Amino acid sequence: MKSFCVIGLGRFGSSVVRSLVKNNYEVVVIDTDAKKIDDFKDIATHVMIADATDERVLKNIEIDKFDGVVIAIGQNVQASILTTMIVVESGARNVIAKATTDVQVKVLEKIGADRIIQPEKDAGNRVADNLAHPDISDY
Ligand code: ATP
C-alpha cells in the first residue's frame, strides 16, 4: 500500500491528509503543534509532534521511503525552505511543497521540490479558466 508523509497541519495539509486517508492510503503526519496533532491522532496512520527542520526527525522516520512527501508549511518560510531542503536531500520521491509567496516558489523550485502548490493562486487560475472555457470541465 502506498504511504505518504504530510508535514504541517494547516488548512492545506489537513485537507491533503483527510483526502489521502479517505482513499485508504497510509499517512504519517508531523507538526510542532500538539493540539493539531491531537486532532489527527484518530485520523492519520501515525502522528508525530516534532520539528521537521530537525534533520534527525526526518531521518528516523526514513522520509526517503515514502511514496510522496507534502511540505504544507506556508507562512513560516524559513521552516518551509529548510524542511524541503532536508526532504529533497534525503532522496525522497514526489516532493510537493506549499508556498505562500512568489519568492518562496522560486526558492523551493531551486532547492528541487518536484511540485509547488500555491493554493489560492492555483484555485484562482482554475476558476478563471473555468469561466473562460466552460466547455472544458477539468482544469
Ligand atoms: P494554511 O494556509 O494551509 O492553513 P499556512 O500557510 O498558514 O497554512 P502555517 O500555519 O504557517 O501555514 O503552517 C502550517 C502548519 O505547519 C502549522 O500547523 C504549523 O504548526 C506547522 N509547522 C510550522 N513549522 C513547522 C515545523 N518546523 N515542523 C513541523 N510543523 C511545522
mmCIF file of C-alpha atoms and ligand atoms in Angstrom:
data_model
loop_
_atom_site.group_PDB
_atom_site.id
_atom_site.type_symbol
_atom_site.label_atom_id
_atom_site.label_comp_id
_atom_site.label_asym_id
_atom_site.label_seq_id
_atom_site.Cartn_x
_atom_site.Cartn_y
_atom_site.Cartn_z
ATOM 1 C CA MET A 1 0.000 0.000 0.000
ATOM 2 C CA LYS A 2 1.252 3.480 -0.783
ATOM 3 C CA SER A 3 2.291 5.657 2.121
ATOM 4 C CA PHE A 4 2.723 9.393 2.350
ATOM 5 C CA CYS A 5 4.112 11.898 4.816
ATOM 6 C CA VAL A 6 2.436 15.259 5.363
ATOM 7 C CA ILE A 7 4.342 17.920 7.283
ATOM 8 C CA GLY A 8 2.196 20.759 8.635
ATOM 9 C CA LEU A 9 -1.479 20.587 9.501
ATOM 10 C CA GLY A 10 -2.772 23.964 8.376
ATOM 11 C CA ARG A 11 -5.871 24.094 6.164
ATOM 12 C CA PHE A 12 -3.959 22.792 3.155
ATOM 13 C CA GLY A 13 -2.054 19.998 4.907
ATOM 14 C CA SER A 14 -5.173 18.892 6.811
ATOM 15 C CA SER A 15 -7.176 18.545 3.650
ATOM 16 C CA VAL A 16 -4.374 16.584 1.940
ATOM 17 C CA VAL A 17 -4.299 14.208 4.931
ATOM 18 C CA ARG A 18 -8.085 13.736 5.025
ATOM 19 C CA SER A 19 -8.205 13.028 1.296
ATOM 20 C CA LEU A 20 -5.372 10.513 1.395
ATOM 21 C CA VAL A 21 -6.922 8.711 4.379
ATOM 22 C CA LYS A 22 -10.296 8.646 2.617
ATOM 23 C CA ASN A 23 -8.551 6.907 -0.270
ATOM 24 C CA ASN A 24 -7.158 4.325 2.166
ATOM 25 C CA TYR A 25 -3.522 5.356 1.964
ATOM 26 C CA GLU A 26 -1.176 5.262 4.916
ATOM 27 C CA VAL A 27 -0.392 8.775 6.113
ATOM 28 C CA VAL A 28 2.195 9.891 8.634
ATOM 29 C CA VAL A 29 1.738 13.457 9.855
ATOM 30 C CA ILE A 30 4.196 15.760 11.578
ATOM 31 C CA ASP A 31 3.503 19.084 13.244
ATOM 32 C CA THR A 32 5.119 21.059 16.038
ATOM 33 C CA ASP A 33 1.675 21.952 17.403
ATOM 34 C CA ALA A 34 0.455 19.318 19.906
ATOM 35 C CA LYS A 35 -3.155 20.488 19.588
ATOM 36 C CA LYS A 36 -3.171 19.966 15.811
ATOM 37 C CA ILE A 37 -1.543 16.558 16.181
ATOM 38 C CA ASP A 38 -4.172 15.604 18.764
ATOM 39 C CA ASP A 39 -6.928 16.419 16.250
ATOM 40 C CA PHE A 40 -5.398 13.923 13.814
ATOM 41 C CA LYS A 41 -4.431 11.075 16.121
ATOM 42 C CA ASP A 42 -7.543 9.066 15.184
ATOM 43 C CA ILE A 43 -7.402 10.029 11.518
ATOM 44 C CA ALA A 44 -3.805 9.525 10.375
ATOM 45 C CA THR A 45 -1.922 6.216 10.438
ATOM 46 C CA HIS A 46 0.789 7.708 12.610
ATOM 47 C CA VAL A 47 1.217 11.160 14.175
ATOM 48 C CA MET A 48 4.314 12.934 15.459
ATOM 49 C CA ILE A 49 4.765 16.120 17.436
ATOM 50 C CA ALA A 50 8.115 17.193 16.034
ATOM 51 C CA ASP A 51 10.061 19.957 14.345
ATOM 52 C CA ALA A 52 10.621 18.905 10.736
ATOM 53 C CA THR A 53 13.618 21.229 10.429
ATOM 54 C CA ASP A 54 15.452 18.835 12.731
ATOM 55 C CA GLU A 55 17.210 16.503 10.301
ATOM 56 C CA ARG A 56 17.191 13.613 12.789
ATOM 57 C CA VAL A 57 13.375 13.604 12.918
ATOM 58 C CA LEU A 58 13.057 13.009 9.165
ATOM 59 C CA LYS A 59 15.916 10.544 9.118
ATOM 60 C CA ASN A 60 14.337 8.497 11.925
ATOM 61 C CA ILE A 61 11.088 8.037 10.041
ATOM 62 C CA GLU A 62 13.003 7.216 6.825
ATOM 63 C CA ILE A 63 11.494 10.063 4.869
ATOM 64 C CA ASP A 64 13.042 8.727 1.642
ATOM 65 C CA LYS A 65 10.890 5.566 1.819
ATOM 66 C CA PHE A 66 7.525 7.306 1.364
ATOM 67 C CA ASP A 67 5.766 7.400 -1.990
ATOM 68 C CA GLY A 68 5.344 11.143 -1.600
ATOM 69 C CA VAL A 69 6.059 13.908 0.892
ATOM 70 C CA VAL A 70 3.945 17.044 1.250
ATOM 71 C CA ILE A 71 5.544 20.021 2.976
ATOM 72 C CA ALA A 72 2.476 22.023 3.929
ATOM 73 C CA ILE A 73 4.240 24.711 5.952
ATOM 74 C CA GLY A 74 3.329 28.017 4.385
ATOM 75 C CA GLN A 75 3.823 31.087 6.479
ATOM 76 C CA ASN A 76 6.944 30.002 8.288
ATOM 77 C CA VAL A 77 9.063 30.449 5.150
ATOM 78 C CA GLN A 78 12.306 29.578 6.870
ATOM 79 C CA ALA A 79 10.918 26.266 8.166
ATOM 80 C CA SER A 80 9.342 25.529 4.782
ATOM 81 C CA ILE A 81 12.641 26.037 2.943
ATOM 82 C CA LEU A 82 14.775 24.154 5.432
ATOM 83 C CA THR A 83 12.369 21.205 5.641
ATOM 84 C CA THR A 84 12.066 20.974 1.853
ATOM 85 C CA MET A 85 15.840 21.033 1.559
ATOM 86 C CA ILE A 86 16.253 18.148 4.020
ATOM 87 C CA VAL A 87 13.496 16.138 2.331
ATOM 88 C CA VAL A 88 14.950 16.628 -1.177
ATOM 89 C CA GLU A 89 18.485 15.855 0.006
ATOM 90 C CA SER A 90 17.269 12.611 1.571
ATOM 91 C CA GLY A 91 16.353 11.412 -1.902
ATOM 92 C CA ALA A 92 12.597 11.348 -1.226
ATOM 93 C CA ARG A 93 10.274 10.913 -4.213
ATOM 94 C CA ASN A 94 7.379 13.172 -5.204
ATOM 95 C CA VAL A 95 8.222 16.122 -3.007
ATOM 96 C CA ILE A 96 5.330 18.583 -3.030
ATOM 97 C CA ALA A 97 5.730 21.898 -1.229
ATOM 98 C CA LYS A 98 3.213 24.593 -0.428
ATOM 99 C CA ALA A 99 4.219 28.216 -0.966
ATOM 100 C CA THR A 100 2.605 31.471 0.068
ATOM 101 C CA THR A 101 4.736 33.927 -1.908
ATOM 102 C CA ASP A 102 6.350 34.033 -5.370
ATOM 103 C CA VAL A 103 9.797 34.332 -3.809
ATOM 104 C CA GLN A 104 9.136 31.153 -1.840
ATOM 105 C CA VAL A 105 8.110 29.439 -5.099
ATOM 106 C CA LYS A 106 11.417 30.389 -6.706
ATOM 107 C CA VAL A 107 13.466 29.135 -3.794
ATOM 108 C CA LEU A 108 11.540 25.882 -3.487
ATOM 109 C CA GLU A 109 11.984 25.292 -7.223
ATOM 110 C CA LYS A 110 15.694 25.919 -6.933
ATOM 111 C CA ILE A 111 16.000 23.534 -3.993
ATOM 112 C CA GLY A 112 14.438 20.838 -6.149
ATOM 113 C CA ALA A 113 10.837 20.326 -4.989
ATOM 114 C CA ASP A 114 9.027 18.287 -7.656
ATOM 115 C CA ARG A 115 5.857 20.329 -7.416
ATOM 116 C CA ILE A 116 4.943 23.608 -5.762
ATOM 117 C CA ILE A 117 1.400 24.496 -4.818
ATOM 118 C CA GLN A 118 0.068 27.969 -4.161
ATOM 119 C CA PRO A 119 -3.468 27.022 -3.107
ATOM 120 C CA GLU A 120 -5.183 30.413 -3.501
ATOM 121 C CA LYS A 121 -3.370 31.311 -6.718
ATOM 122 C CA ASP A 122 -3.860 27.868 -8.265
ATOM 123 C CA ALA A 123 -7.560 27.842 -7.348
ATOM 124 C CA GLY A 124 -7.985 31.391 -8.704
ATOM 125 C CA ASN A 125 -6.408 30.377 -12.012
ATOM 126 C CA ARG A 126 -8.704 27.366 -12.242
ATOM 127 C CA VAL A 127 -11.804 29.470 -11.600
ATOM 128 C CA ALA A 128 -10.739 31.934 -14.319
ATOM 129 C CA ASP A 129 -10.037 29.072 -16.741
ATOM 130 C CA ASN A 130 -13.419 27.537 -15.994
ATOM 131 C CA LEU A 131 -15.137 30.854 -16.626
ATOM 132 C CA ALA A 132 -13.216 31.408 -19.843
ATOM 133 C CA HIS A 133 -13.708 27.843 -21.120
ATOM 134 C CA PRO A 134 -16.929 26.499 -19.578
ATOM 135 C CA ASP A 135 -16.949 23.695 -22.160
ATOM 136 C CA ILE A 136 -13.772 22.139 -20.716
ATOM 137 C CA SER A 137 -14.749 20.706 -17.340
ATOM 138 C CA ASP A 138 -11.426 19.564 -15.866
ATOM 139 C CA TYR A 139 -8.585 22.037 -15.394
HETATM 140 P P1 ATP B 1 -2.817 27.021 5.602
HETATM 141 O O1 ATP B 1 -2.950 28.218 4.711
HETATM 142 O O2 ATP B 1 -2.742 25.722 4.854
HETATM 143 O O3 ATP B 1 -3.800 26.984 6.728
HETATM 144 P P2 ATP B 1 -0.360 28.253 6.417
HETATM 145 O O4 ATP B 1 0.220 28.543 5.093
HETATM 146 O O5 ATP B 1 -0.970 29.366 7.205
HETATM 147 O O6 ATP B 1 -1.396 27.079 6.325
HETATM 148 P P3 ATP B 1 1.203 27.680 8.649
HETATM 149 O O7 ATP B 1 0.029 27.873 9.559
HETATM 150 O O8 ATP B 1 2.335 28.618 8.699
HETATM 151 O O9 ATP B 1 0.773 27.538 7.180
HETATM 152 O O10 ATP B 1 1.790 26.221 8.909
HETATM 153 C C1 ATP B 1 1.025 25.068 8.730
HETATM 154 C C2 ATP B 1 1.337 24.098 9.841
HETATM 155 O O11 ATP B 1 2.730 23.780 9.829
HETATM 156 C C3 ATP B 1 1.018 24.601 11.246
HETATM 157 O O12 ATP B 1 0.136 23.691 11.882
HETATM 158 C C4 ATP B 1 2.372 24.656 11.947
HETATM 159 O O13 ATP B 1 2.292 24.281 13.313
HETATM 160 C C5 ATP B 1 3.173 23.635 11.157
HETATM 161 N N1 ATP B 1 4.609 23.879 11.205
HETATM 162 C C6 ATP B 1 5.264 25.078 11.096
HETATM 163 N N2 ATP B 1 6.595 24.918 11.214
HETATM 164 C C7 ATP B 1 6.797 23.579 11.392
HETATM 165 C C8 ATP B 1 7.972 22.765 11.597
HETATM 166 N N3 ATP B 1 9.201 23.300 11.617
HETATM 167 N N4 ATP B 1 7.794 21.421 11.754
HETATM 168 C C9 ATP B 1 6.567 20.875 11.747
HETATM 169 N N5 ATP B 1 5.431 21.582 11.565
HETATM 170 C C10 ATP B 1 5.538 22.913 11.401
#
